[in-house]
Short mmCIF file of C-alpha atoms in Angstrom, two decimals:
data_model
loop_
_atom_site.label_atom_id
_atom_site.label_comp_id
_atom_site.label_asym_id
_atom_site.label_seq_id
_atom_site.Cartn_x
_atom_site.Cartn_y
_atom_site.Cartn_z
CA MET A 1 130.82 88.16 71.59
CA THR A 2 128.52 91.18 71.59
CA LEU A 3 125.74 91.07 68.99
CA ILE A 4 124.03 94.06 67.63
CA ARG A 5 120.51 93.32 66.83
CA THR A 6 118.56 95.67 64.76
CA ARG A 7 114.87 96.39 65.39
CA SER A 8 112.64 93.68 64.37
CA LEU A 9 109.57 95.09 62.71
CA ARG A 10 108.81 92.21 60.62
CA PRO A 11 110.74 89.08 59.40
CA PRO A 12 112.20 89.25 55.95
CA THR A 13 110.18 87.08 53.69
CA PRO A 14 111.93 86.50 50.41
CA SER A 15 109.85 83.82 48.93
CA ALA A 16 111.35 81.10 46.63
CA THR A 17 109.85 82.25 43.38
CA ASN A 18 108.97 85.93 43.92
CA ILE A 19 111.41 88.90 44.11
CA GLU A 20 110.58 91.48 46.53
CA ILE A 21 111.35 95.06 46.40
CA ALA A 22 110.77 96.11 49.84
CA ALA A 23 109.78 99.77 49.76
CA GLU A 24 110.35 100.69 53.45
CA ALA A 25 113.37 98.43 53.51
CA SER A 26 115.36 100.81 55.49
CA ARG A 27 113.34 99.87 58.53
CA ALA A 28 111.38 96.79 57.84
CA ASP A 29 114.14 94.55 56.22
CA LEU A 30 116.64 95.25 58.85
CA ALA A 31 114.93 92.56 61.02
CA ASP A 32 117.00 90.31 62.97
CA ALA A 33 120.31 91.13 61.46
CA GLU A 34 122.90 89.83 63.86
CA VAL A 35 126.31 91.50 63.26
CA SER A 36 129.26 91.49 65.72
CA ALA A 37 130.25 94.77 67.28
CA ALA A 38 133.68 94.01 65.78
CA GLU A 39 132.33 93.87 62.41
CA VAL A 40 130.41 97.15 62.82
CA ALA A 41 133.62 98.75 64.12
CA ARG A 42 135.30 97.59 60.78
CA TRP A 43 132.65 99.46 58.92
CA ALA A 44 133.82 102.77 60.51
CA GLU A 45 136.99 102.31 58.32
CA LEU A 46 134.71 102.85 55.28
CA HIS A 47 134.98 106.56 56.07
CA GLU A 48 138.72 106.70 55.98
CA ALA A 49 139.21 105.87 52.44
CA THR A 50 141.13 108.22 49.93
CA GLY A 51 138.40 108.16 47.27
CA VAL A 52 135.16 106.81 45.93
CA LEU A 53 136.79 103.66 44.35
CA GLU A 54 138.62 102.82 47.57
CA THR A 55 135.49 103.24 49.63
CA VAL A 56 133.66 100.96 47.09
CA ASP A 57 136.49 98.38 47.38
CA ARG A 58 136.14 98.32 51.19
CA VAL A 59 132.35 97.99 50.92
CA LEU A 60 132.63 95.01 48.75
CA GLU A 61 135.31 93.28 51.06
CA ASP A 62 132.82 93.82 53.95
CA VAL A 63 129.76 92.62 52.12
CA LEU A 64 131.42 89.45 50.95
CA ARG A 65 132.42 88.70 54.56
CA VAL A 66 128.93 89.41 56.17
CA ALA A 67 126.49 88.27 53.54
CA ARG A 68 128.43 85.03 52.50
CA GLY A 69 128.83 85.86 48.79
CA GLU A 70 131.40 84.82 46.32
CA CYS A 71 131.69 87.91 44.32
CA ALA A 72 130.19 91.28 44.40
CA GLY A 73 129.97 94.79 42.67
CA VAL A 74 128.45 98.16 42.83
CA VAL A 75 126.41 100.16 40.44
CA LEU A 76 126.93 103.85 41.22
CA ALA A 77 124.28 106.48 40.05
CA HIS A 78 125.98 109.79 40.03
CA ARG A 79 124.70 113.00 38.34
CA GLY A 80 122.21 111.04 36.27
CA ARG A 81 124.43 108.38 35.08
CA SER A 82 125.11 104.72 36.26
CA ALA A 83 128.33 102.83 36.06
CA SER A 84 129.60 99.57 37.18
CA VAL A 85 132.31 100.10 39.78
CA GLY A 86 134.75 97.88 41.62
CA ALA A 87 133.45 94.48 40.60
CA THR A 88 135.52 91.85 42.44
CA ASP A 89 135.15 89.30 39.48
CA PRO A 90 135.00 89.72 35.75
CA ARG A 91 131.67 87.89 35.59
CA VAL A 92 130.16 90.54 37.96
CA GLU A 93 131.60 93.31 35.89
CA GLN A 94 130.08 91.80 32.87
CA ALA A 95 126.64 91.14 34.55
CA ASN A 96 126.51 94.60 36.25
CA ARG A 97 127.47 96.34 32.95
CA LEU A 98 124.74 94.47 31.23
CA GLN A 99 122.23 95.95 33.76
CA VAL A 100 123.59 99.54 33.23
CA ASP A 101 123.71 99.22 29.37
CA CYS A 102 120.19 97.72 29.07
CA GLY A 103 118.82 99.58 32.03
CA GLU A 104 117.42 96.24 33.20
CA GLY A 105 118.25 93.95 36.24
CA PRO A 106 117.79 93.79 40.00
CA SER A 107 120.34 96.52 40.71
CA MET A 108 118.75 99.32 38.57
CA PRO A 109 115.51 100.04 40.61
CA LEU A 110 117.67 100.02 43.71
CA THR A 111 119.80 102.97 42.49
CA LYS A 112 116.63 105.13 42.82
CA ALA A 113 114.81 103.62 45.94
CA HIS A 114 115.32 101.99 49.22
CA GLY A 115 115.17 98.27 49.40
CA SER A 116 116.44 94.85 48.43
CA VAL A 117 116.04 92.24 45.91
CA LEU A 118 116.72 88.64 46.27
CA ILE A 119 116.88 86.40 43.22
CA PRO A 120 117.11 82.60 44.54
CA ASP A 121 117.90 81.43 41.08
CA THR A 122 118.63 83.53 38.03
CA ALA A 123 117.96 80.51 35.81
CA ALA A 124 114.32 80.58 37.00
CA ASP A 125 113.76 84.36 37.28
CA GLN A 126 110.81 85.78 35.50
CA ARG A 127 111.16 89.40 36.35
CA TRP A 128 114.23 90.41 34.38
CA PRO A 129 114.30 87.25 32.11
CA GLY A 130 116.86 88.74 29.62
CA TRP A 131 119.41 89.89 32.22
CA SER A 132 118.89 86.83 34.45
CA ARG A 133 119.32 84.21 31.72
CA GLN A 134 122.79 85.95 30.94
CA ALA A 135 123.75 86.12 34.61
CA ALA A 136 122.93 82.30 34.70
CA GLU A 137 124.97 81.69 31.76
CA LEU A 138 127.88 83.50 33.51
CA GLY A 139 127.51 81.14 36.35
CA LEU A 140 125.79 83.65 38.76
CA ARG A 141 122.82 81.81 39.93
CA SER A 142 122.23 83.54 43.35
CA ALA A 143 121.87 87.24 43.46
CA LEU A 144 121.20 89.67 46.21
CA ALA A 145 121.03 93.40 45.63
CA VAL A 146 120.54 96.13 48.09
CA SER A 147 120.17 99.87 47.66
CA LEU A 148 122.90 102.28 48.67
CA ALA A 149 120.89 104.91 49.93
CA THR A 150 121.25 107.68 52.74
CA THR A 151 118.16 109.41 54.21
CA GLU A 152 118.73 112.23 51.74
CA SER A 153 119.73 110.54 48.49
CA ALA A 154 120.25 107.36 46.60
CA VAL A 155 123.82 106.61 45.69
CA GLY A 156 123.65 103.40 43.88
CA SER A 157 123.27 99.63 44.56
CA LEU A 158 125.26 96.74 45.87
CA THR A 159 124.88 93.26 44.45
CA VAL A 160 126.43 90.06 45.81
CA TYR A 161 126.52 86.88 43.77
CA ALA A 162 127.05 83.15 44.30
CA SER A 163 127.48 80.38 41.79
CA ALA A 164 125.00 78.03 43.43
CA PRO A 165 121.28 78.72 43.38
CA ASN A 166 119.36 79.48 46.67
CA ARG A 167 122.63 80.60 48.38
CA PHE A 168 121.26 83.74 50.16
CA THR A 169 118.87 83.76 53.21
CA GLY A 170 116.80 86.45 54.91
CA ASP A 171 119.61 86.84 57.31
CA ASP A 172 122.05 87.75 54.44
CA VAL A 173 119.53 90.24 53.12
CA ALA A 174 119.31 91.82 56.56
CA LYS A 175 123.08 91.98 57.14
CA ALA A 176 123.49 93.43 53.58
CA LEU A 177 121.02 96.14 54.10
CA LEU A 178 122.58 97.00 57.46
CA LEU A 179 126.03 97.32 55.90
CA ALA A 180 124.62 99.11 52.87
CA ARG A 181 123.17 102.05 55.15
CA HIS A 182 126.73 102.62 56.49
CA ALA A 183 128.17 102.21 53.10
CA ALA A 184 125.84 104.70 51.53
CA VAL A 185 126.72 107.47 54.05
CA ALA A 186 130.49 106.69 53.41
CA VAL A 187 130.08 106.68 49.51
CA ALA A 188 127.89 109.77 49.60
CA GLY A 189 130.32 111.75 51.76
CA VAL A 190 133.48 110.84 49.87
CA GLN A 191 131.56 111.74 46.54
CA GLU A 192 130.67 115.14 47.84
CA ILE A 193 134.06 116.25 48.91
CA THR A 194 135.70 114.70 46.06
CA ASP A 195 133.34 116.55 43.68
CA LEU A 196 134.06 119.84 45.62
CA ALA A 197 137.74 119.39 45.81
CA ARG A 198 137.85 118.61 42.11
CA ALA A 199 135.76 121.61 41.18
CA VAL A 200 138.07 124.01 43.01
CA GLU A 201 141.19 122.28 41.38
CA SER A 202 139.43 122.62 37.99
CA ARG A 203 139.04 126.39 38.31
CA HIS A 204 142.72 126.65 39.40
CA LEU A 205 144.00 124.43 36.60
CA ILE A 206 141.81 126.27 34.01
CA GLY A 207 143.41 129.51 35.05
CA GLN A 208 146.88 128.19 34.71
CA ALA A 209 146.06 126.61 31.30
CA GLN A 210 144.60 129.99 30.21
CA GLY A 211 147.90 131.63 31.29
CA LEU A 212 149.92 129.22 29.26
CA LEU A 213 147.79 129.82 26.20
CA MET A 214 147.79 133.54 26.65
CA GLU A 215 151.59 133.62 26.66
CA ARG A 216 152.08 131.14 23.75
CA PHE A 217 149.59 132.81 21.35
CA ALA A 218 149.53 136.37 22.57
CA ILE A 219 145.99 136.31 23.40
CA ASP A 220 143.87 137.40 26.28
CA ALA A 221 142.16 135.42 29.02
CA ASP A 222 138.73 135.18 27.21
CA GLN A 223 140.23 134.03 23.98
CA ALA A 224 142.33 131.45 25.83
CA PHE A 225 139.36 130.18 27.51
CA ALA A 226 137.62 129.83 24.14
CA VAL A 227 140.61 127.73 22.78
CA LEU A 228 140.34 125.53 25.87
CA ARG A 229 136.61 125.14 25.24
CA ARG A 230 137.18 124.32 21.70
CA TYR A 231 139.77 121.57 22.44
CA SER A 232 137.33 120.14 25.01
CA GLN A 233 134.41 120.08 22.58
CA ASP A 234 136.48 118.84 19.58
CA GLY A 235 138.10 116.04 21.60
CA ASN A 236 135.02 115.38 23.71
CA VAL A 237 137.19 115.67 26.77
CA LYS A 238 136.25 117.46 29.90
CA LEU A 239 137.71 121.05 30.25
CA ARG A 240 139.33 120.07 33.53
CA VAL A 241 141.12 117.08 31.91
CA ILE A 242 142.24 119.31 28.91
CA ALA A 243 143.54 121.90 31.33
CA ALA A 244 145.31 119.37 33.55
CA ARG A 245 146.97 117.77 30.48
CA LEU A 246 148.05 121.20 29.14
CA VAL A 247 149.61 122.30 32.41
CA ALA A 248 151.30 118.89 32.98
CA THR A 249 152.84 118.57 29.52
CA ARG A 250 152.97 122.28 28.64
CA SER A 251 152.10 121.33 24.99
CA LEU A 252 148.80 121.26 23.13
CA PRO A 253 146.96 118.06 22.10
CA ASP A 254 148.45 117.00 18.71
CA GLY A 255 151.81 118.67 19.56
CA MET B 1 126.77 111.17 61.27
CA PRO B 2 127.47 114.76 62.62
CA SER B 3 127.73 114.84 66.38
CA VAL B 4 125.24 116.86 68.53
CA ARG B 5 127.70 119.64 68.76
CA ILE B 6 128.32 120.01 65.14
CA ARG B 7 124.52 120.06 64.45
CA GLN B 8 124.28 122.87 67.09
CA ILE B 9 126.98 124.82 65.44
CA LEU B 10 125.22 124.43 61.99
CA ALA B 11 121.89 125.51 63.47
CA GLU B 12 123.41 128.62 64.84
CA VAL B 13 125.43 129.43 61.64
CA MET B 14 123.10 128.42 59.01
CA VAL B 15 120.59 131.22 59.20
CA GLY B 16 119.95 134.14 56.76
CA ASP B 17 121.58 134.31 53.37
CA ARG B 18 123.52 131.21 52.42
CA HIS B 19 126.33 133.34 51.09
CA GLY B 20 126.97 134.49 54.60
CA PHE B 21 127.39 131.00 56.07
CA PRO B 22 131.17 130.77 55.95
CA ALA B 23 131.73 134.26 57.40
CA ARG B 24 129.21 133.52 60.09
CA LEU B 25 130.89 130.30 61.08
CA CYS B 26 134.27 132.08 61.45
CA LEU B 27 132.60 134.73 63.64
CA VAL B 28 130.77 132.32 65.93
CA CYS B 29 133.98 130.20 66.09
CA ALA B 30 136.11 133.28 67.16
CA GLU B 31 133.39 133.98 69.78
CA LYS B 32 133.23 130.52 71.33
CA LEU B 33 137.01 129.92 71.57
CA PRO B 34 139.72 132.16 73.23
CA VAL B 35 140.98 133.32 69.83
CA SER B 36 141.09 136.70 68.17
CA GLY B 37 140.04 135.72 64.71
CA ALA B 38 139.57 133.02 62.26
CA GLY B 39 139.70 132.36 58.45
CA LEU B 40 138.85 129.78 56.00
CA ALA B 41 140.94 128.91 52.78
CA PHE B 42 140.77 126.47 49.99
CA MET B 43 143.87 124.50 49.37
CA THR B 44 145.00 121.94 46.85
CA SER B 45 148.14 119.89 46.50
CA ALA B 46 149.55 123.01 44.47
CA GLY B 47 149.10 125.13 47.79
CA HIS B 48 146.88 127.95 48.96
CA ILE B 49 144.22 128.55 46.44
CA GLY B 50 142.29 131.39 48.04
CA THR B 51 140.75 132.85 51.25
CA ILE B 52 137.21 131.92 51.55
CA THR B 53 136.51 134.40 54.44
CA ALA B 54 138.34 136.00 57.32
CA THR B 55 136.95 137.57 60.42
CA ASP B 56 139.31 140.52 60.37
CA GLY B 57 142.50 142.14 58.80
CA ALA B 58 144.95 139.97 60.74
CA ALA B 59 143.16 136.87 59.88
CA ALA B 60 143.14 137.97 56.27
CA GLU B 61 146.93 138.76 56.31
CA LEU B 62 147.51 135.39 57.77
CA GLU B 63 145.89 133.75 54.62
CA GLU B 64 147.61 136.16 52.21
CA LEU B 65 151.00 135.55 53.66
CA GLN B 66 150.56 131.72 53.24
CA GLN B 67 149.44 132.11 49.72
CA ALA B 68 152.15 134.64 48.85
CA LEU B 69 154.94 132.59 50.56
CA GLY B 70 153.67 129.11 50.03
CA GLU B 71 154.53 128.23 53.64
CA GLY B 72 152.88 128.34 56.88
CA PRO B 73 150.76 126.31 59.50
CA CYS B 74 147.84 125.80 56.96
CA VAL B 75 150.23 124.64 54.32
CA ASP B 76 151.63 122.06 56.72
CA ALA B 77 148.17 121.09 58.13
CA PHE B 78 146.80 120.41 54.73
CA ARG B 79 149.82 118.54 53.48
CA ASP B 80 149.86 116.27 56.61
CA GLY B 81 146.07 116.08 57.28
CA GLN B 82 146.61 116.95 60.85
CA PRO B 83 146.15 120.10 62.99
CA VAL B 84 149.19 122.29 63.38
CA LEU B 85 149.12 124.05 66.66
CA GLN B 86 151.55 126.98 67.40
CA PRO B 87 150.62 128.63 70.77
CA ASP B 88 153.63 130.77 70.78
CA LEU B 89 154.72 131.58 67.10
CA ALA B 90 157.53 133.90 68.16
CA ALA B 91 159.22 131.12 69.97
CA THR B 92 158.69 128.25 67.66
CA GLY B 93 157.74 129.45 64.17
CA LEU B 94 160.80 131.23 62.92
CA SER B 95 162.78 127.94 62.42
CA ARG B 96 159.86 126.30 60.56
CA TRP B 97 158.47 129.09 58.48
CA PRO B 98 160.86 132.10 58.58
CA GLY B 99 158.95 134.21 56.00
CA PHE B 100 155.51 133.46 57.17
CA THR B 101 156.46 134.03 60.92
CA ASP B 102 158.08 137.31 60.29
CA GLY B 103 154.99 138.61 58.48
CA ALA B 104 152.36 137.09 60.89
CA LEU B 105 154.14 138.51 63.94
CA GLU B 106 154.18 141.99 62.14
CA ALA B 107 150.40 141.63 61.53
CA GLY B 108 149.82 141.02 65.25
CA VAL B 109 149.41 137.31 65.16
CA ALA B 110 151.14 135.56 68.20
CA ALA B 111 149.58 132.14 68.04
CA VAL B 112 148.18 130.02 65.19
CA PHE B 113 145.99 126.95 65.07
CA ALA B 114 145.39 125.19 61.77
CA PHE B 115 142.98 122.49 61.04
CA PRO B 116 142.54 120.64 57.71
CA LEU B 117 138.90 120.56 56.30
CA GLN B 118 138.61 116.86 55.26
CA VAL B 119 136.32 113.85 54.73
CA GLY B 120 138.26 110.77 55.27
CA ALA B 121 141.47 111.21 53.59
CA ILE B 122 140.25 113.77 51.05
CA ARG B 123 141.10 117.38 51.90
CA LEU B 124 139.55 120.62 50.72
CA GLY B 125 141.12 123.41 52.79
CA VAL B 126 141.93 124.69 56.22
CA LEU B 127 140.38 126.51 59.21
CA ASP B 128 142.91 128.91 60.66
CA LEU B 129 142.56 130.47 64.12
CA TYR B 130 144.79 133.09 65.56
CA ARG B 131 145.47 134.78 68.85
CA ASP B 132 146.93 138.35 69.41
CA SER B 133 148.85 137.05 72.45
CA PRO B 134 150.52 133.61 72.88
CA GLY B 135 148.29 130.91 74.48
CA SER B 136 147.32 127.28 73.90
CA LEU B 137 143.99 125.59 73.44
CA ASP B 138 143.17 123.01 76.18
CA GLN B 139 141.58 119.58 75.29
CA PRO B 140 137.83 120.88 75.41
CA GLN B 141 138.79 123.81 73.33
CA LEU B 142 140.66 121.66 70.70
CA ALA B 143 137.54 119.49 70.50
CA GLU B 144 135.48 122.58 70.05
CA ALA B 145 137.92 123.75 67.30
CA LEU B 146 137.57 120.32 65.66
CA ALA B 147 133.81 120.67 65.80
CA PHE B 148 134.01 123.90 64.04
CA THR B 149 136.27 122.48 61.51
CA GLU B 150 133.85 119.78 60.61
CA ALA B 151 130.93 122.18 60.52
CA ALA B 152 133.02 124.37 58.19
CA THR B 153 133.50 121.46 55.84
CA ALA B 154 129.67 120.65 55.99
CA ILE B 155 128.81 124.34 55.11
CA LEU B 156 131.18 124.34 52.14
CA LEU B 157 129.60 120.97 50.97
CA HIS B 158 126.15 122.44 51.59
CA LEU B 159 126.93 125.47 49.41
CA GLN B 160 128.32 123.39 46.73
CA GLY B 161 125.12 121.15 46.86
CA LYS B 162 123.19 124.35 46.14
CA ALA B 163 125.27 125.20 42.93
CA PRO B 164 122.88 126.12 40.04
CA PRO B 165 122.67 123.41 37.60
CA GLY B 166 125.32 123.34 34.90
CA GLN B 167 127.82 125.43 37.09
CA LEU B 168 131.00 123.81 38.20
CA LEU B 169 131.11 125.68 41.67
CA HIS B 170 128.59 127.59 43.72
CA PRO B 171 128.98 131.23 42.94
CA ARG B 172 130.15 132.03 46.65
CA LEU B 173 132.98 129.45 46.18
CA ALA B 174 133.81 130.28 42.59
CA GLU B 175 134.46 133.82 43.57
CA VAL B 176 137.19 132.60 45.99
CA VAL B 177 139.16 131.15 43.07
CA GLU B 178 138.15 133.84 40.56
CA SER B 179 139.22 136.76 42.60
CA ARG B 180 142.72 135.49 42.49
CA ARG B 181 142.58 134.27 38.84
CA GLU B 182 145.59 136.46 37.79
CA ILE B 183 147.71 134.54 40.10
CA HIS B 184 146.83 131.27 38.24
CA GLN B 185 146.98 132.72 34.95
CA ALA B 186 150.27 134.39 35.56
CA THR B 187 151.74 130.96 36.77
CA GLY B 188 150.64 129.46 33.42
CA MET B 189 152.28 132.47 31.61
CA ILE B 190 155.59 132.04 33.45
CA THR B 191 155.67 128.32 32.56
CA VAL B 192 156.21 129.43 28.95
CA GLN B 193 158.29 132.45 29.57
CA ALA B 194 160.76 130.69 31.88
CA ALA B 195 160.38 127.19 30.46
CA VAL B 196 159.62 125.70 33.87
CA ASP B 197 156.81 123.66 35.30
CA VAL B 198 153.98 125.21 37.24
CA ALA B 199 155.42 124.52 40.58
CA ASP B 200 158.53 126.47 39.67
CA ALA B 201 156.73 129.07 37.96
CA LEU B 202 154.63 129.78 41.11
CA LEU B 203 158.01 129.93 43.22
CA LEU B 204 159.40 132.56 40.71
CA LEU B 205 156.23 134.56 41.09
CA GLN B 206 156.25 134.26 44.85
CA ALA B 207 159.96 135.15 44.97
CA HIS B 208 159.58 138.19 42.89
CA ALA B 209 156.56 139.34 45.10
CA PHE B 210 158.69 138.72 48.34
CA GLY B 211 161.70 140.43 46.91
CA SER B 212 159.85 143.53 45.77
CA GLU B 213 157.68 143.57 48.89
CA ARG B 214 154.48 143.63 46.88
CA PRO B 215 151.27 141.62 47.12
CA LEU B 216 151.40 138.54 45.04
CA LEU B 217 148.11 139.37 43.27
CA GLU B 218 149.43 142.75 42.31
CA VAL B 219 152.71 141.15 40.76
CA ALA B 220 150.43 138.54 39.08
CA LYS B 221 148.31 141.32 37.51
CA ASP B 222 151.57 142.82 36.08
CA VAL B 223 152.44 139.66 34.56
CA VAL B 224 148.86 139.11 32.96
CA ALA B 225 149.01 142.81 31.69
CA ARG B 226 152.42 142.14 30.25
CA ARG B 227 154.14 144.73 32.23
CA LEU B 228 156.45 142.00 33.79
CA ARG B 229 158.16 139.15 32.24
CA PHE B 230 160.29 136.21 33.53
CA GLY B 231 163.05 135.26 31.25
CA PRO B 232 164.47 131.59 30.73
CA ALA B 233 167.21 131.96 33.16
CA GLY B 234 164.77 133.06 35.77
CA ASP B 235 165.60 136.68 35.20
CA HIS B 236 162.83 139.14 34.95
CA ASP B 237 162.28 142.58 33.88
CA GLY B 238 159.41 144.97 34.54
#
């Protein structure tokens, strides 16, 4: 089997008690990752997904295979907001949502900067004691988080968990980082095009919804837009969603 | 990661005013390939949404026809996520897209090559190339056309990345949809007038434009100005 060996600049040094956020991780922490060519070829399929969620699902499947975790999840940071996405286990969903809600936990700094965090045992962790205690209570004792970041932007972070402590090694960190670089490019790419396609479609749907209101209430396009915006604000629903609903049902909210 | 060729294309196209990038891409593409012209269009599952740019009158007409008729190579390329190659439209196009082929031949289009703009399985629009005489693209030329397609997608994403904060679409892209807003508004109006869904409403509008041999946008403007109505039975008066 062909092995792909990444550049070895320095060995990963996750100590037993300390948590490291490696700043220049994109180079340094990729040391000694050995991933088969077949595995890397599978990662190419990350780019074929039909949307952000499917891309994330594929990333999670891949990371559980290469980093020997039991369950995993992603925190996406998009347009200034973070969200837990695609957790493979309800406990991961809970642990990741706790991080997002409290803004505290190993995944959070990684949504903004390159790097990795290894928590050998959440029951003994001192860095994020509040979150770690709850993760330990959920039965997630080992945690390994890596950033999902391209050279241009941070997309989010990827966290793998195991129920036993001290599960992950430096090798798992290196492999997860290598995968995360591919994953970040795939997620960023699909996010970009989804956003643009959706924005174009929104303009189109808003036009159709305006027409529908113009005819029904004998109003002009500007007045119809104002009606749409009012429905959007009153219901705290995005304009695009209001327009899509109106066009699909041909009836207004509340009949 | 973009290939070397795509980076070269982007370096050649992305100079000067950002608003001119789509037009430059089509011009350079038409120069490098044995084609007469090129056009870029936004598409959604509902069909052709608007021409982003076209190098000349025939390329623009090619786009207008597909928007007006709801059929053509770009519609199929977008739907299937695969290029549609028609090196001799007169020989093969009539059975597939009768209305479009008639109009395209009349506009001087003899061959059409349509490439979907996509990332993974998510599609955004099409790059359409045409020739004024029949003739196909060989393998290296197809590879070049695909590189231009990827570069076109990258340019649209680049523009959108530069959208002012708080704006849904970059102004250069918003104007594409906005310039045809009456088509979308008229479609919405007809859903109420004729009690049909949006797909059928668009078909009614397209059929009327085709029947009266008028541009779709003009007919749509009549509907928005309430000079033309579509009755419940599909009748219309105007």
